[in-house]
PDB file of C-alpha atoms in Angstrom:
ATOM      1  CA  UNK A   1       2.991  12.453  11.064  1.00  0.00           C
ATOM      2  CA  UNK A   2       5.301   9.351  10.478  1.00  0.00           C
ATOM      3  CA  UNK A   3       3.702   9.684   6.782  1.00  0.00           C
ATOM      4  CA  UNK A   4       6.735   8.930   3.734  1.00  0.00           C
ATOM      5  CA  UNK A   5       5.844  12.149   1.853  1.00  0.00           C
ATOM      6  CA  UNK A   6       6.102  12.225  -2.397  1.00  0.00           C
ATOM      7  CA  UNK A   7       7.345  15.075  -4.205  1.00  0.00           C
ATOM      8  CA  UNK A   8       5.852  16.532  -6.261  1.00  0.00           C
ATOM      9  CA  UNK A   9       2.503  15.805  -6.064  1.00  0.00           C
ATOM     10  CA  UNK A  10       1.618  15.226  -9.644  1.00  0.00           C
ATOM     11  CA  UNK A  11       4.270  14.911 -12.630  1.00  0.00           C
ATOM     12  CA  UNK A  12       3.062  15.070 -16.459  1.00  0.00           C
ATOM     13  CA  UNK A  13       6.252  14.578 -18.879  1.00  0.00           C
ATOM     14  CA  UNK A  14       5.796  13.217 -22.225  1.00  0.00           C
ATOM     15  CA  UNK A  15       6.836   9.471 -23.470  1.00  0.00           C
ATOM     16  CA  UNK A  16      10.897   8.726 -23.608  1.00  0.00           C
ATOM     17  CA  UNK A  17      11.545  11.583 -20.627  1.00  0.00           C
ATOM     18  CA  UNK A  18      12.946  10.545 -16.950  1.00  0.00           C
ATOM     19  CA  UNK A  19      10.683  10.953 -13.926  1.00  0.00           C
ATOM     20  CA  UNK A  20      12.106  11.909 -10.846  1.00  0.00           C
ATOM     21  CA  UNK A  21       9.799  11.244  -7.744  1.00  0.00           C
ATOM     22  CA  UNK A  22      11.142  12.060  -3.989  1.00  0.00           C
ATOM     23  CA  UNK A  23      10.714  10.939  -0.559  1.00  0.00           C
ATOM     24  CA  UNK A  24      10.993  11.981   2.734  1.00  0.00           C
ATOM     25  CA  UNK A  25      10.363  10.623   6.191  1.00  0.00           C
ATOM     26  CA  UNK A  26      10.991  11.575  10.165  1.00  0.00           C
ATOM     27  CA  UNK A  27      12.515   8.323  11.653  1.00  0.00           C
ATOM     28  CA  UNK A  28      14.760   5.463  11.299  1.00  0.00           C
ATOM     29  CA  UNK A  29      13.915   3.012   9.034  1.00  0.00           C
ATOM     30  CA  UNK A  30      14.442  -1.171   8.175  1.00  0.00           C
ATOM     31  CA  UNK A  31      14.099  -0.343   4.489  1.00  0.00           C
ATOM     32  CA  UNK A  32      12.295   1.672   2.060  1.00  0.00           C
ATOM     33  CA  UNK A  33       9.454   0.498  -0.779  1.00  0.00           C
ATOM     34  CA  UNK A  34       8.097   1.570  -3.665  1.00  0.00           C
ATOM     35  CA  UNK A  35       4.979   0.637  -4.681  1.00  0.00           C
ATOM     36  CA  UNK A  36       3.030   1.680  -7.998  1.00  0.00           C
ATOM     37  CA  UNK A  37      -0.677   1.891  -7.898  1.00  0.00           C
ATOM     38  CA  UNK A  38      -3.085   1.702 -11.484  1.00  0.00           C
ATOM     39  CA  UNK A  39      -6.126   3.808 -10.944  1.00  0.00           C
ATOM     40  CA  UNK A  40      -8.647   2.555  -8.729  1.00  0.00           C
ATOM     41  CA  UNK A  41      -6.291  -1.004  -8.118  1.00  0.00           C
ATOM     42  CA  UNK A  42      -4.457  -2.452  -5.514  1.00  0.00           C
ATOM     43  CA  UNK A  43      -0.661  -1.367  -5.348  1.00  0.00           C
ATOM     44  CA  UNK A  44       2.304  -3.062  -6.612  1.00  0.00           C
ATOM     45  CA  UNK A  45       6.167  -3.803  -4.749  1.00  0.00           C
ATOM     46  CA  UNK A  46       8.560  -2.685  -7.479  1.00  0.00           C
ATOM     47  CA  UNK A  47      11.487  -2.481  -5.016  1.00  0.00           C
ATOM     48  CA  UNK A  48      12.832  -2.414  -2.140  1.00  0.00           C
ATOM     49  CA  UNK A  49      16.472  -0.730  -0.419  1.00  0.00           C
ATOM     50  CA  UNK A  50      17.498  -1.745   2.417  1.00  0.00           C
ATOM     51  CA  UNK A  51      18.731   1.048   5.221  1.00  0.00           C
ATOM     52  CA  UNK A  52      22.599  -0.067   4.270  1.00  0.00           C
ATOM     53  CA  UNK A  53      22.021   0.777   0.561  1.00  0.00           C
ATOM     54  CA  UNK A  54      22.633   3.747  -1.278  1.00  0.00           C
ATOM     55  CA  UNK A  55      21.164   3.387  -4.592  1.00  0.00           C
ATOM     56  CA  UNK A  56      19.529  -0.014  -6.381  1.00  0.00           C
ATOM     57  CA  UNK A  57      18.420  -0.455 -10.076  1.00  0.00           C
ATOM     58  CA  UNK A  58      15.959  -2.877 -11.411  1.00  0.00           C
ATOM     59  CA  UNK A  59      15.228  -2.196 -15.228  1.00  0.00           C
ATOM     60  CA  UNK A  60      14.327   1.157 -15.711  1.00  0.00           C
ATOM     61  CA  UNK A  61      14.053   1.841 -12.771  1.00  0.00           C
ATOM     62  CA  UNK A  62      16.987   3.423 -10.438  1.00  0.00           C
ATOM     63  CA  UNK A  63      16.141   4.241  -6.602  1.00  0.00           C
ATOM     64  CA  UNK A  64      18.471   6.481  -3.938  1.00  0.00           C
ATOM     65  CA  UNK A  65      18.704   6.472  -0.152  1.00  0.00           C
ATOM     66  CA  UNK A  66      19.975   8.824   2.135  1.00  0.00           C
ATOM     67  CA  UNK A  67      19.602   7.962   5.501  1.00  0.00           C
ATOM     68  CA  UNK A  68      21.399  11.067   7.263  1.00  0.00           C
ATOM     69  CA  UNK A  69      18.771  12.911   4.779  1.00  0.00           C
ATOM     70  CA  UNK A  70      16.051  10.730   5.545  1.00  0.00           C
ATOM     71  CA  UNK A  71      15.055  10.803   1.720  1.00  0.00           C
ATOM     72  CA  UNK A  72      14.899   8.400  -1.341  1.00  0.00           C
ATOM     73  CA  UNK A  73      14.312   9.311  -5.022  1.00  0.00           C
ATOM     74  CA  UNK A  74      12.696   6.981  -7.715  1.00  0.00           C
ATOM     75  CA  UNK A  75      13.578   7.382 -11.086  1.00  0.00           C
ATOM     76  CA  UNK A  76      11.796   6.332 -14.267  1.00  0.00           C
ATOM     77  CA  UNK A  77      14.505   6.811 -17.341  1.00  0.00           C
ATOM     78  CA  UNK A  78      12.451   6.503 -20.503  1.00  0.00           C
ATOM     79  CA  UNK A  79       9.156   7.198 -19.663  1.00  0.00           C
ATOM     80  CA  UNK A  80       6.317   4.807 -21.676  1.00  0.00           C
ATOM     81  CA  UNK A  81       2.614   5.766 -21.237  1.00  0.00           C
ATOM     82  CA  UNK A  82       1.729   2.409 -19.908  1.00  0.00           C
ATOM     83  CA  UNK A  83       4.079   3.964 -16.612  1.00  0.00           C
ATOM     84  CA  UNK A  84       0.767   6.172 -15.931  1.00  0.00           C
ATOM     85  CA  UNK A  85       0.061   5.825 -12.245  1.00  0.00           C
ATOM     86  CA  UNK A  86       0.914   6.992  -8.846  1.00  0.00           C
ATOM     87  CA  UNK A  87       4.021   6.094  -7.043  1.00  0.00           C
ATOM     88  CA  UNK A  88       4.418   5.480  -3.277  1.00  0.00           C
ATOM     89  CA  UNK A  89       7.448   5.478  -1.461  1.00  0.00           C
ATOM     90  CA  UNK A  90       6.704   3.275   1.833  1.00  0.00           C
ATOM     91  CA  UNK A  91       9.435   3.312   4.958  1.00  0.00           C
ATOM     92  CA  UNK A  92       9.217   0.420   6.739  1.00  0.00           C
ATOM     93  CA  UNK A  93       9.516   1.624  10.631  1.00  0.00           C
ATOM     94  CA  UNK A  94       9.322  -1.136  12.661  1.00  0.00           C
ATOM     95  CA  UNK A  95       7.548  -3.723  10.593  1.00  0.00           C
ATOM     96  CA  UNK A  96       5.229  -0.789   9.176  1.00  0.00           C
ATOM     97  CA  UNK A  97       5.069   0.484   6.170  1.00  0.00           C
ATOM     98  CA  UNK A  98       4.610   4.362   6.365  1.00  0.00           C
ATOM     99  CA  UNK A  99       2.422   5.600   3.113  1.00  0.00           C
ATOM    100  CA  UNK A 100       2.037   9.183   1.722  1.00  0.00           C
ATOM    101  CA  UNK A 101      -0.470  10.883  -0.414  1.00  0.00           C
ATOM    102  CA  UNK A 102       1.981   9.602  -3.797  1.00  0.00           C
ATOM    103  CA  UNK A 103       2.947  10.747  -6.960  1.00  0.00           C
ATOM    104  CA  UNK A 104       0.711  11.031  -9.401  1.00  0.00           C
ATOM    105  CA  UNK A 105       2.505  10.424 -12.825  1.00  0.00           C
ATOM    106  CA  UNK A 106       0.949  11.130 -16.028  1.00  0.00           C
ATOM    107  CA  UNK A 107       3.221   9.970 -19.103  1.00  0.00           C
ATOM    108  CA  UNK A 108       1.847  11.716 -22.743  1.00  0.00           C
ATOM    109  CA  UNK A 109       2.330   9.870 -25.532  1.00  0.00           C
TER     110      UNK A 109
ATOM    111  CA  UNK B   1       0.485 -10.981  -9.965  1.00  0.00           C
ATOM    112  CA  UNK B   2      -0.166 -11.851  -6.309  1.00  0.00           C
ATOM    113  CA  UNK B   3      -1.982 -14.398  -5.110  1.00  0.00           C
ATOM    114  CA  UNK B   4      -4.468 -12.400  -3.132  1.00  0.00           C
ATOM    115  CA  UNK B   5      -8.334 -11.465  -3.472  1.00  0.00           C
ATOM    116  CA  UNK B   6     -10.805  -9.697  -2.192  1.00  0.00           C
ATOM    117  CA  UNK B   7     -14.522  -9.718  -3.139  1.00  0.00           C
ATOM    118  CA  UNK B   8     -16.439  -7.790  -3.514  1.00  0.00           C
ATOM    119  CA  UNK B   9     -14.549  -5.505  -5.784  1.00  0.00           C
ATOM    120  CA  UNK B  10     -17.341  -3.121  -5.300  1.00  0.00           C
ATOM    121  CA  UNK B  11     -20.496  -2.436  -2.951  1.00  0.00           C
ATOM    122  CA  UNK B  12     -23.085   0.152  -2.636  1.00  0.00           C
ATOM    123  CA  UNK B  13     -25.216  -0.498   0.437  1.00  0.00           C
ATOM    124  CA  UNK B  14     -27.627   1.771   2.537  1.00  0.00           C
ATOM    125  CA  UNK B  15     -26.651   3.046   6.077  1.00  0.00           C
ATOM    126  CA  UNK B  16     -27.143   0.959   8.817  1.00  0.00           C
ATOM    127  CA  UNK B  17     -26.228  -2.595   7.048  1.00  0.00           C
ATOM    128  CA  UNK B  18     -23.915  -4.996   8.323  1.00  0.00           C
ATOM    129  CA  UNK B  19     -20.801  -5.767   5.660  1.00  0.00           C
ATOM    130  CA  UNK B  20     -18.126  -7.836   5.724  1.00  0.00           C
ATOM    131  CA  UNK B  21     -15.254  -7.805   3.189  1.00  0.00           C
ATOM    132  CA  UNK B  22     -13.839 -10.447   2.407  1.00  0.00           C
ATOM    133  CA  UNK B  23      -9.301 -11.001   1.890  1.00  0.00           C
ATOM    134  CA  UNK B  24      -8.084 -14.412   1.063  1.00  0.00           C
ATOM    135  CA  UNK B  25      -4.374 -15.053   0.238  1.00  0.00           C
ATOM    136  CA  UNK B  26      -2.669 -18.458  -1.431  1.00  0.00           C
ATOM    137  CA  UNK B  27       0.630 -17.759  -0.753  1.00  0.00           C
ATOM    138  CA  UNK B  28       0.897 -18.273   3.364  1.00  0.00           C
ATOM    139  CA  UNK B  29       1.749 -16.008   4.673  1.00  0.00           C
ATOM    140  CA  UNK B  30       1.482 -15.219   8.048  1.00  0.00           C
ATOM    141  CA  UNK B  31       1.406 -11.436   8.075  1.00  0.00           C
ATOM    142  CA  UNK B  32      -2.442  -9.428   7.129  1.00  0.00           C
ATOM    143  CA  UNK B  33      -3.201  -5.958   6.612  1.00  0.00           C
ATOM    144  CA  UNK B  34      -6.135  -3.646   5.663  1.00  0.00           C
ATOM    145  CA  UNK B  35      -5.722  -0.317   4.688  1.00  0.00           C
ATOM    146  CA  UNK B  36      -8.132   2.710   3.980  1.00  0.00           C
ATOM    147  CA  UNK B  37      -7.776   4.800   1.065  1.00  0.00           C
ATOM    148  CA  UNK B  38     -10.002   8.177  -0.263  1.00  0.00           C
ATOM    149  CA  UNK B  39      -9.379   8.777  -3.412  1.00  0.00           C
ATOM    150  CA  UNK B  40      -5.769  10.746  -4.100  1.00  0.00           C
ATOM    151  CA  UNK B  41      -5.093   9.693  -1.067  1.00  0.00           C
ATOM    152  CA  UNK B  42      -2.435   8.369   1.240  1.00  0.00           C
ATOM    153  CA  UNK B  43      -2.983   4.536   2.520  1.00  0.00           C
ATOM    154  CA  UNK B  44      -4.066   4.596   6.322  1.00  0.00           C
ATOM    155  CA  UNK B  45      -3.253   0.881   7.840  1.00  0.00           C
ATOM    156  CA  UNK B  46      -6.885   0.244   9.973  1.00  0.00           C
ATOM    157  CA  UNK B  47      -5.980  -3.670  11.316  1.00  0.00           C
ATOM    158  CA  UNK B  48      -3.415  -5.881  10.602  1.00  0.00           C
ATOM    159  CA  UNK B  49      -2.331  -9.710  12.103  1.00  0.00           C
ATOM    160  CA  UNK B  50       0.814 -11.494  12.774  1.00  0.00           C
ATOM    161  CA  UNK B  51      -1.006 -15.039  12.394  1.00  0.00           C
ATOM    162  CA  UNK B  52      -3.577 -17.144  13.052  1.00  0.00           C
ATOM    163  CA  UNK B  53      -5.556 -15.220  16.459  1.00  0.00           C
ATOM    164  CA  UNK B  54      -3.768 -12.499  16.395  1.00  0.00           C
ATOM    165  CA  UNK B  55      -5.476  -9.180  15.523  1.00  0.00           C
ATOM    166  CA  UNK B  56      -4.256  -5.479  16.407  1.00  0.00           C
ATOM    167  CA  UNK B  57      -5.601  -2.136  15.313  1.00  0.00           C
ATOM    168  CA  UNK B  58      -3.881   0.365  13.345  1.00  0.00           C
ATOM    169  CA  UNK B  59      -2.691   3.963  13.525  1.00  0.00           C
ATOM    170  CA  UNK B  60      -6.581   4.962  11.839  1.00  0.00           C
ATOM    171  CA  UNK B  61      -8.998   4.360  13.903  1.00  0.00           C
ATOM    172  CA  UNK B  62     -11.819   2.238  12.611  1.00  0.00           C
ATOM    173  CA  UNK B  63     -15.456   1.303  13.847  1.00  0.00           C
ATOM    174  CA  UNK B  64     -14.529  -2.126  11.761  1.00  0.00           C
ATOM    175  CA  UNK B  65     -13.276  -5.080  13.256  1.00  0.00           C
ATOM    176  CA  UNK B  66     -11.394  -7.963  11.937  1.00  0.00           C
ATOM    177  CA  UNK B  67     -10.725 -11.884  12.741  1.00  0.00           C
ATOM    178  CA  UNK B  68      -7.854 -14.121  11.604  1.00  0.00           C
ATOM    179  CA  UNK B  69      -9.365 -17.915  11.975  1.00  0.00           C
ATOM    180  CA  UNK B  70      -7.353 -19.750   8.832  1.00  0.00           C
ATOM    181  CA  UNK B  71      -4.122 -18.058   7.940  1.00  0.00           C
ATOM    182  CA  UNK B  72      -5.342 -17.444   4.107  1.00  0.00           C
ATOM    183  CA  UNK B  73      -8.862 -15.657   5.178  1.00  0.00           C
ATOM    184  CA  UNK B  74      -8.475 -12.158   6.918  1.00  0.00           C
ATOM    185  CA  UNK B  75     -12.473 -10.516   6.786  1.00  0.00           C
ATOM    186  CA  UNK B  76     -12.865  -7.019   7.532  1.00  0.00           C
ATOM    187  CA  UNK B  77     -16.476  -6.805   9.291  1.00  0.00           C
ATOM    188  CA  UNK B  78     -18.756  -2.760   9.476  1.00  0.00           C
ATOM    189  CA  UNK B  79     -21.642  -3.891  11.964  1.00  0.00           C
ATOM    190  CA  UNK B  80     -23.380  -0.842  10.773  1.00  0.00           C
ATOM    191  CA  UNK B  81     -22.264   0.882   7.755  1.00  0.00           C
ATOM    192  CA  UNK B  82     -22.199   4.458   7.513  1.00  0.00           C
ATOM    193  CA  UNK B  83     -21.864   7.461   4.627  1.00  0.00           C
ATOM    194  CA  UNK B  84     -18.703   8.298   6.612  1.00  0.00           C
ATOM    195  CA  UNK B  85     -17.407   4.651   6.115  1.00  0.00           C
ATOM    196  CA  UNK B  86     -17.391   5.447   1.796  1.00  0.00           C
ATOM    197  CA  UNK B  87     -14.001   4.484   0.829  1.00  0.00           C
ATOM    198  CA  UNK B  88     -11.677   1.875  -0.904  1.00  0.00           C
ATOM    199  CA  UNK B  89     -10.133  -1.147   1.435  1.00  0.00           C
ATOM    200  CA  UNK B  90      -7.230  -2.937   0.808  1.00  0.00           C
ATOM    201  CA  UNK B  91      -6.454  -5.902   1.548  1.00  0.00           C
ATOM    202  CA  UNK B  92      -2.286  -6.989   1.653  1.00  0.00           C
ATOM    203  CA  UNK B  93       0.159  -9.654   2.951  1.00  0.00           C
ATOM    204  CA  UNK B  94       3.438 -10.118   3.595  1.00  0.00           C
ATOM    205  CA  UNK B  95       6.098 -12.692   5.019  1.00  0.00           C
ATOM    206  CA  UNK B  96       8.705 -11.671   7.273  1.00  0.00           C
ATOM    207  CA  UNK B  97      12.038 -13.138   5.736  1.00  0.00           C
ATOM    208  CA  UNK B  98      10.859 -10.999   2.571  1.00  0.00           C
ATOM    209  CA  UNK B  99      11.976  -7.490   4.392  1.00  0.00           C
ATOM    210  CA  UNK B 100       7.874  -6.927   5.005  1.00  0.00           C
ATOM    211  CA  UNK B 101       7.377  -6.593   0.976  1.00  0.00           C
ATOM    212  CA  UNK B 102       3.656  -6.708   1.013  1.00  0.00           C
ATOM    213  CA  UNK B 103       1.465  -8.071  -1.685  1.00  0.00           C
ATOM    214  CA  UNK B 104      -1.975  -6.170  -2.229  1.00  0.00           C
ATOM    215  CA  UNK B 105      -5.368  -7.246  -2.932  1.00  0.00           C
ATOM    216  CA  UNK B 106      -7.141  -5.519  -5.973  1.00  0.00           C
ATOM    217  CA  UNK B 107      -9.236  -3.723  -3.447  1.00  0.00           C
ATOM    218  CA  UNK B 108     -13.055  -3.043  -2.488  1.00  0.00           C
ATOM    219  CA  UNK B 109     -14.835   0.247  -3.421  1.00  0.00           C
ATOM    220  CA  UNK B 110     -17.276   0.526  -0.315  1.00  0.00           C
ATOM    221  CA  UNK B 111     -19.989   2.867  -1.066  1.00  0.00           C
ATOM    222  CA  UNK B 112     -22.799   3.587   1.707  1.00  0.00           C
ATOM    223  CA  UNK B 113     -26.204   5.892   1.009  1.00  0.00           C
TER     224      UNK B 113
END
């Protein structure tokens, strides 16, 4: 499988914690995307790092690459409830982008 | 929010009917996708197209087929549906000189008796 695979599988962490989501893939990549997904919607881009980049931050959110690891981590510091929802990382092989099975993260209030 | 639909947002239709779902995008792009997804599960990319008459399959196979006439219209067409073909389709798009961010579709629950 070429599949970016999320770990862990589910999260639950109560309102003003960090989330901590990782990645992993199996081949080079053009860049790597995250994408957030509401139950039962569509998904959302909330950002992108290119294969040159080590680590990018947009709000609160922070993302890591590691190419010689072939992994990323996505970071949520101060966790709201409204960030209830699962998290894909997406490496973009060729043009592609690779999904996995997510992150499901549930944020108490 | 994107500038890309997809009606209907859900269907429950008996086996053997012909469906078509429909994607429609505003924004111009040249690049289409549709993706499968069971519930808790990973996205599987069934079709996708690089413009206007260009159509490829994807690395799930799928008894569904797809055209690309007009740029902003990208239908997804079941000839005959089928219990096996229950799931939710996704409709995205992307341009190139964005690094291939793609911009989804609110999606169509598909349900077949």
């Amino acid at each position: 499988s070429q599949q970016g695979e999320e770990d862990p599988q589910a999260l639950s962490i109560q309102e003003g914690e960090n989330a901590t989501m990782n990645c992993s893939y199996k081949t080079s990549i053009n860049n790597l995307q995250w994408y957030r997904q509401n139950s039962g919607r569509g998904l959302v881009h909330l950002i992108l790092i290119r294969s040159n980049e080590r680590e990018k931050h947009s709000g609160r959110l922070r993302v890591t690459l590691d190419t010689s690891k072939k992994s990323s981590s996505l970071l949520i510091t101060a966790s709201r409830a409204a960030d209830t929802a699962s998290y894909f990382c997406a490496p973009n092989q060729g043009g592609k982008l690779i999904f996995g099975q997510g992150t499901e993260l549930s944020v108490k209030p | 929010e994107a500038d890309i639909y997809q009606t209907p947002r859900y269907l429950v239709i008996g086996t053997g009917k012909k469906i078509t779902l429909e994607c429609s995008q505003t924004m111009g792009h040249d690049k289409m996708y549709w993706y499968q997804q069971d519930p808790g599960m990973e996205l599987h990319l069934i079709h996708y197209s690089y413009g206007v008459n260009s159509t490829e399959k994807g690395d799930l196979s799928s008894e569904s087929t797809v055209s690309r006439i007009r740029t902003e219209h990208f239908p997804l067409t079941l000839e005959s549906a089928r219990p096996s073909h229950t799931s939710q389709y996704l409709c995205a798009s992307s341009e190139f000189r964005d690094q291939e961010t793609q911009y989804f579709g609110p999606g169509t629950r598909l349900l077949v008796l």
